[in-house]
Coordinates of C-alpha atoms in Angstrom, one line a residue:
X1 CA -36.9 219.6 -185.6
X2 CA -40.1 218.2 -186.9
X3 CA -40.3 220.6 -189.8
X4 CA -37.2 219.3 -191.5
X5 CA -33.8 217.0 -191.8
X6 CA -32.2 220.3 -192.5
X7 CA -32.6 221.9 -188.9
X8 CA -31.7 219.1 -187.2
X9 CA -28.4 218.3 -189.3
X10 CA -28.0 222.5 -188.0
X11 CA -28.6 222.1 -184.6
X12 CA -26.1 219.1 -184.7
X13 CA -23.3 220.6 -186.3
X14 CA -23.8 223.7 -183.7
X15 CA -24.5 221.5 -180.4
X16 CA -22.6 217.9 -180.8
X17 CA -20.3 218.1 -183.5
X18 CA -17.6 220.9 -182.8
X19 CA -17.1 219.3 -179.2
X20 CA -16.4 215.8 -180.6
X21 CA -14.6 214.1 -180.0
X22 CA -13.1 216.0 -177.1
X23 CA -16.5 215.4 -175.4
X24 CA -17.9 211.7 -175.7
X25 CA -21.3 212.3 -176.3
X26 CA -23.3 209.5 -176.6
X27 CA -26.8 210.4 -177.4
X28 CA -29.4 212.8 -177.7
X29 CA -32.6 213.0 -176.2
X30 CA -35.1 214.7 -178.2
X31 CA -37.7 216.0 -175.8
X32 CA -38.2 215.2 -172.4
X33 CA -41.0 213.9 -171.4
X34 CA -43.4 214.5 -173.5
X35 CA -46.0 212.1 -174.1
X36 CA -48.2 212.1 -171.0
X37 CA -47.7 215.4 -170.6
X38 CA -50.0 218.6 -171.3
X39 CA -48.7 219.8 -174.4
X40 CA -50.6 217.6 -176.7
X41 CA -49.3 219.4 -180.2
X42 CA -45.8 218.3 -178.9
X43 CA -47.3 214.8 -178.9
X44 CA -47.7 215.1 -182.8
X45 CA -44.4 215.8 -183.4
X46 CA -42.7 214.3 -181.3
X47 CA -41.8 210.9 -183.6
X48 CA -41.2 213.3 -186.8
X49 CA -38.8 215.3 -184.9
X50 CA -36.6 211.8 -183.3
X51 CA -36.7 210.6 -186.8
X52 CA -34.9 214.0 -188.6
X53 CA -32.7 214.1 -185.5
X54 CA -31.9 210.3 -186.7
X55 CA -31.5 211.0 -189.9
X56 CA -29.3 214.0 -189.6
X57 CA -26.5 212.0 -187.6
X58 CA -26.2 209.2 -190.5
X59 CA -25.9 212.2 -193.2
X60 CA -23.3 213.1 -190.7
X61 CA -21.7 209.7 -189.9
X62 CA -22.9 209.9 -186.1
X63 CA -25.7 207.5 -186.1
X64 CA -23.6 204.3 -184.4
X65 CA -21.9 206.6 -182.2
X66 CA -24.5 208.9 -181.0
X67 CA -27.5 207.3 -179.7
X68 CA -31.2 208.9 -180.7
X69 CA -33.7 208.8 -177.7
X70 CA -36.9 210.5 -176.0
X71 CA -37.6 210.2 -171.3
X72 CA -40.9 209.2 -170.8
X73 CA -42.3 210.0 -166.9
X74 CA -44.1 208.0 -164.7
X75 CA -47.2 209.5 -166.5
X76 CA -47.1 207.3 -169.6
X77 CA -48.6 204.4 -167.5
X78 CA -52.2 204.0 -166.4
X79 CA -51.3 202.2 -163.4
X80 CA -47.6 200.9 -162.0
X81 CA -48.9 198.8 -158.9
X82 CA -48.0 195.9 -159.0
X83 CA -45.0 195.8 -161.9
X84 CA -46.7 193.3 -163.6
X85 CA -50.0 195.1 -163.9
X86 CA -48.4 198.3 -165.1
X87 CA -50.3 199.4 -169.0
X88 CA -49.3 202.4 -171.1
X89 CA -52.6 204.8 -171.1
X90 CA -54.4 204.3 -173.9
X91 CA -54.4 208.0 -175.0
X92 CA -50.5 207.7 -174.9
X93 CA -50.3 204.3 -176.6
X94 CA -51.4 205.6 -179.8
X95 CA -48.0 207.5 -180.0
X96 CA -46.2 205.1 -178.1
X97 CA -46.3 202.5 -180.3
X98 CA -44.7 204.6 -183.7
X99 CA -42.3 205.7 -181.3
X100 CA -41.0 202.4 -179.7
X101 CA -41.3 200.8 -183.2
X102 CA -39.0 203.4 -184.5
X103 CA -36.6 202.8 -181.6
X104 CA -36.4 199.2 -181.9
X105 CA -35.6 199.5 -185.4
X106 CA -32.0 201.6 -184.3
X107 CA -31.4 199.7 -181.3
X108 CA -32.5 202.9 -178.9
X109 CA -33.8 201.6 -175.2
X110 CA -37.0 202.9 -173.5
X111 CA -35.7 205.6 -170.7
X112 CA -37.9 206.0 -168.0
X113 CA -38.1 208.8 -165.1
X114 CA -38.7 207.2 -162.2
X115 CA -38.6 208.8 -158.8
X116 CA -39.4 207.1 -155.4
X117 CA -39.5 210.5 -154.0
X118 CA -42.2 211.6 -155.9
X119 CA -44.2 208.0 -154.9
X120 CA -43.4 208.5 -151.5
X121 CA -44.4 212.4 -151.3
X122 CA -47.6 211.6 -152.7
X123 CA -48.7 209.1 -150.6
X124 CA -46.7 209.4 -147.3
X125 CA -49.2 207.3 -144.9
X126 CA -48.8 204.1 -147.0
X127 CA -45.5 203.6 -148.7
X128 CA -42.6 202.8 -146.2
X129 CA -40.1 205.5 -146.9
X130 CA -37.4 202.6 -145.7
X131 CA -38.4 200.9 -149.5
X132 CA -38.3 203.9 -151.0
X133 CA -34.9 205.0 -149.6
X134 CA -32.9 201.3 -150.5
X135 CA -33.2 200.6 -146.4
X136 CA -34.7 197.4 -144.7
X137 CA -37.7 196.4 -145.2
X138 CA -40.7 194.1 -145.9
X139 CA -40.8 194.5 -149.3
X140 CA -43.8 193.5 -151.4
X141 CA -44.7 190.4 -153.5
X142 CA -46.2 190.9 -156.6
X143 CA -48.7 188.1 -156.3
X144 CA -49.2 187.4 -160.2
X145 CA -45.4 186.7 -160.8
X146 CA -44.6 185.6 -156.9
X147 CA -41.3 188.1 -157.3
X148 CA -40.2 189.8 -153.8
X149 CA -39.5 193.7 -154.1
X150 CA -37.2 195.2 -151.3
X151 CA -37.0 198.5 -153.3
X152 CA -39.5 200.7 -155.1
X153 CA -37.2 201.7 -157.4
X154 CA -36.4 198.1 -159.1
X155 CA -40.0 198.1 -158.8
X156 CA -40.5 200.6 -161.2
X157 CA -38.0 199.7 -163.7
X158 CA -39.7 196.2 -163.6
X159 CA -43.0 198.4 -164.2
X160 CA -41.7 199.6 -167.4
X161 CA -40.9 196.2 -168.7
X162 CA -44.5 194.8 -168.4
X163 CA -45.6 198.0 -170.2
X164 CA -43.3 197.3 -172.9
X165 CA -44.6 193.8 -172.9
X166 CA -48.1 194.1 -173.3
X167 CA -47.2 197.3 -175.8
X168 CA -45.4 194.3 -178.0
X169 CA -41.7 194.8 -177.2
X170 CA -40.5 192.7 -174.7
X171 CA -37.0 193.1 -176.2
X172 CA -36.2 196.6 -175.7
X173 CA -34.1 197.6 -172.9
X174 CA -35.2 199.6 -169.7
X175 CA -32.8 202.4 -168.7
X176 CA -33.3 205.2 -166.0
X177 CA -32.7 208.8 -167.3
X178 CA -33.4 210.5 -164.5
X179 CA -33.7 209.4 -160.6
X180 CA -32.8 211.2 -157.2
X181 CA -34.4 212.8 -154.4
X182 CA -34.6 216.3 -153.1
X183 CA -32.5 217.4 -149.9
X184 CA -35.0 220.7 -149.5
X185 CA -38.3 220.5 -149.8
X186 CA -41.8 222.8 -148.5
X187 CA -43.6 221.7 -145.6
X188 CA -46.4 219.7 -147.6
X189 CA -43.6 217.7 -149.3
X190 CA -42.7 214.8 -147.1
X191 CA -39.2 213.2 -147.0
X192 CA -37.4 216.3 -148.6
X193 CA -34.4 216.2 -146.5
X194 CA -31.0 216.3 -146.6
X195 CA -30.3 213.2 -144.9
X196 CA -33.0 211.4 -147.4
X197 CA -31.4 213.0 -150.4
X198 CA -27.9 211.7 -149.2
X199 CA -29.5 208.2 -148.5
X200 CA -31.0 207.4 -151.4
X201 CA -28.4 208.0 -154.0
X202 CA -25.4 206.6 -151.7
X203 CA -27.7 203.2 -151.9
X204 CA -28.6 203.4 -155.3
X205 CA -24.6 204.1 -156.7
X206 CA -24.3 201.1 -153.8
X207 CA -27.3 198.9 -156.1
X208 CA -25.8 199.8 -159.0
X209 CA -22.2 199.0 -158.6
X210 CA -23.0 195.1 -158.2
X211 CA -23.9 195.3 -162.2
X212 CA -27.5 193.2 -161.2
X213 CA -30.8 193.2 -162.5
X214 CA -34.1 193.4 -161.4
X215 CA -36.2 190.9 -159.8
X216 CA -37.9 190.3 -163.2
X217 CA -35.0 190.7 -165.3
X218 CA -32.1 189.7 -163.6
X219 CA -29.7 188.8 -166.0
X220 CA -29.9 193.0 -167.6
X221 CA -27.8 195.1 -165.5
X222 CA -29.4 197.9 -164.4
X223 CA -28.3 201.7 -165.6
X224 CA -29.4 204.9 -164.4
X225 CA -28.6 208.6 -164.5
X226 CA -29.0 210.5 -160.9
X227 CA -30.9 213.9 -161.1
X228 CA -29.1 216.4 -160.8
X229 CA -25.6 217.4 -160.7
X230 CA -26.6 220.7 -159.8
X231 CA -29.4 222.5 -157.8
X232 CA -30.9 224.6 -160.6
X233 CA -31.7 227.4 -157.8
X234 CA -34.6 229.4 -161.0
X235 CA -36.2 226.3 -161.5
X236 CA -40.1 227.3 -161.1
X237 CA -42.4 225.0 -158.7
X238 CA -42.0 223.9 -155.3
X239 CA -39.4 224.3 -153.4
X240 CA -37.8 220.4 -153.9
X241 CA -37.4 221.7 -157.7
X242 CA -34.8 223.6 -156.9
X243 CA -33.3 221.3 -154.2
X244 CA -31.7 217.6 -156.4
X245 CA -28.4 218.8 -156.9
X246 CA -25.2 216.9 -155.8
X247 CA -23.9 220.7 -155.9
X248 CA -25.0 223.5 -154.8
X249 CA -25.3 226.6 -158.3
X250 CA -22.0 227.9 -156.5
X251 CA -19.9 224.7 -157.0
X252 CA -20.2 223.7 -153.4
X253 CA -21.0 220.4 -152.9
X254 CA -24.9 219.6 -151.7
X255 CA -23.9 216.4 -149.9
X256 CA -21.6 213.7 -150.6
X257 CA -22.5 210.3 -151.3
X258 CA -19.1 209.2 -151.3
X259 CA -17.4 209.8 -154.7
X260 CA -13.9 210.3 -153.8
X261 CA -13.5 212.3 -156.9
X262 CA -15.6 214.9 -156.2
X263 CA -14.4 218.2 -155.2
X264 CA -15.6 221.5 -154.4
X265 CA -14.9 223.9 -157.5
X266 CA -14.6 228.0 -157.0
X267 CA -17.6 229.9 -157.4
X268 CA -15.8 231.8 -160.0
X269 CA -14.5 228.8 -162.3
X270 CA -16.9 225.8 -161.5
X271 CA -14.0 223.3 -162.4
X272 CA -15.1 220.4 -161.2
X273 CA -12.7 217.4 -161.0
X274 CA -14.1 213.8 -161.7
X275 CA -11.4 211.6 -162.0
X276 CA -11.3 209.5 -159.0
X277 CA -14.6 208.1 -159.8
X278 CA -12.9 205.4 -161.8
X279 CA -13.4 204.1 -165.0
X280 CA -15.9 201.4 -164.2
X281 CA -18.2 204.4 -164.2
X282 CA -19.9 206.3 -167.5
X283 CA -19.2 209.6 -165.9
X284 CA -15.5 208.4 -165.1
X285 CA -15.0 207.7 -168.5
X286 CA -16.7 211.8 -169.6
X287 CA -19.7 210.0 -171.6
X288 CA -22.8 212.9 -171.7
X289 CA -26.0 212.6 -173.0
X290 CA -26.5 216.2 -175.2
X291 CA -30.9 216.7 -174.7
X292 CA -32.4 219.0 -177.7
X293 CA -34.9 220.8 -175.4
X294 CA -33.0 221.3 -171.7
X295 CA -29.4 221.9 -170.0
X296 CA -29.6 219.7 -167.1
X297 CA -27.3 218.0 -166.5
X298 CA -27.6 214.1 -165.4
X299 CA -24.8 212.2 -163.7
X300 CA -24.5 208.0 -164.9
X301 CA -23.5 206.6 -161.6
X302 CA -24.0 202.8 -163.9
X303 CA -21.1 200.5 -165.4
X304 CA -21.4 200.1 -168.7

């Protein structure tokens, strides 16, 4: 995508274009997280390759409908604890800065992978998997701007807005791309259960449907994407990898978090049937997110 407009306007017209508008895609991520990451020659061409993809949908009258973005993990920041101390590593900044530039100039938000589970399965003996999980709790108080957190997961979106800050753009909006937790896990990764899995994404569709913010920003509803609508059973790595599915690779349902428009597909069709989500929902309404370098797939449990 770097090299040139012209394989991006080809890789548009063959992956977003012949399904629209049947299909309401709404954006394209190009990469997924990639700065922070190992590959340091992706970091390079990273900004080139958003700005062809860019450029390619306003050749093809898509650029106001189709929204242009790159994830960013947990491993863009030098530290997250407390929110308001969290930085963007200064290795990462250098390409940070183009990119979030770039993204301010066409109205793209900063998404952010944040997953209590992998907090909490770092550091077992001192996080409370009860704040981790949406349950009750102490909380913490971030003692520089006296706000209360009952949740790590507000936490970290607040996190992501004093990076932007202190990066210069305290204007561009936060939104999750990716959050869930695994219902299987290997016996050195704590909390991978079932009941967790279940847990945390029944509470977080339950945060998310009251349309709030954060403690920080409280007046900008806050959106998210759960992770993953299916178990992608020849994912590589540990066993929780394979295990943050809603379903399981058959179409069976993993656990239900009470979507009443769920149901169980065949094994032989995976027809799955959405519609009694509702429209106050993205996924009610069949919005998708097309992503340039992966096939998962990512439910939006938010109100737009």
């Amino acid at each position: 995508m770097s090299v040139g407009e012209d394989r991006a306007i080809s890789w548009i017209k063959e992956n977003v274009q012949p399904f629209l508008p049947g299909t309401k895609i709404v954006g394209i991520t190009v990469g997924n997280e990639i700065l922070g990451g190992d590959d340091h020659e992706l970091w390079e061409v990273l900004l080139p390759s958003v700005k062809n993809v860019y450029s390619a949908l306003r050749r093809l009258g898509l650029e106001k409908s189709v929204e242009v973005s790159s994830p960013h993990s947990e491993a863009v920041f030098a530290s997250s604890y407390p929110p308001s101390a969290c930085v963007f590593k200064e290795d990462v900044l250098i390409y940070m800065k183009p990119l979030l530039q770039f993204f301010s100039q066409i109205g793209s938000p900063f998404y952010i992978n944040a997953y209590p589970f992998l907090a909490y399965k770092s550091d077992p003996e001192h996080i409370d998997v009860n704040y981790a999980l949406f349950k009750s709790n102490p909380g913490i108080v971030d003692t520089k701007t006296n706000l209360h957190y009952d949740n790590m997961f507000d936490a970290q979106v607040d996190a992501a807005y004093a990076a932007l800050e202190k990066a210069g753009f305290p204007k561009v909006e936060v939104i999750v791309s990716e959050t869930g937790w695994a219902s299987h896990g290997d016996a050195n990764e704590a909390g991978a259960t079932l009941q967790n899995a279940r847990t945390y994404n029944y509470n977080l569709k339950k945060r998310l449907s009251k349309k709030k913010g954060t403690p920080y920003r409280p007046k900008t509803v806050v959106r998210a994407y759960i992770f993953a609508l299916f178990n992608e059973n020849l994912k590589p790595g540990p066993t929780s990898e394979r295990n943050f599915g809603l379903f399981k690779p058959d179409g069976s349902i993993a656990y239900d978090i009470g979507f009443t428009g769920l149901k169980e597909s065949s094994a032989v069709s995976y027809l799955l049937s959405f519609k009694g989500i509702g429209a106050s929902t993205w996924l009610g309404s069949s919005y998708s997110l097309v992503s340039a370098t992966c096939t998962a797939v990512l439910l939006l449990v938010s109100a737009l």
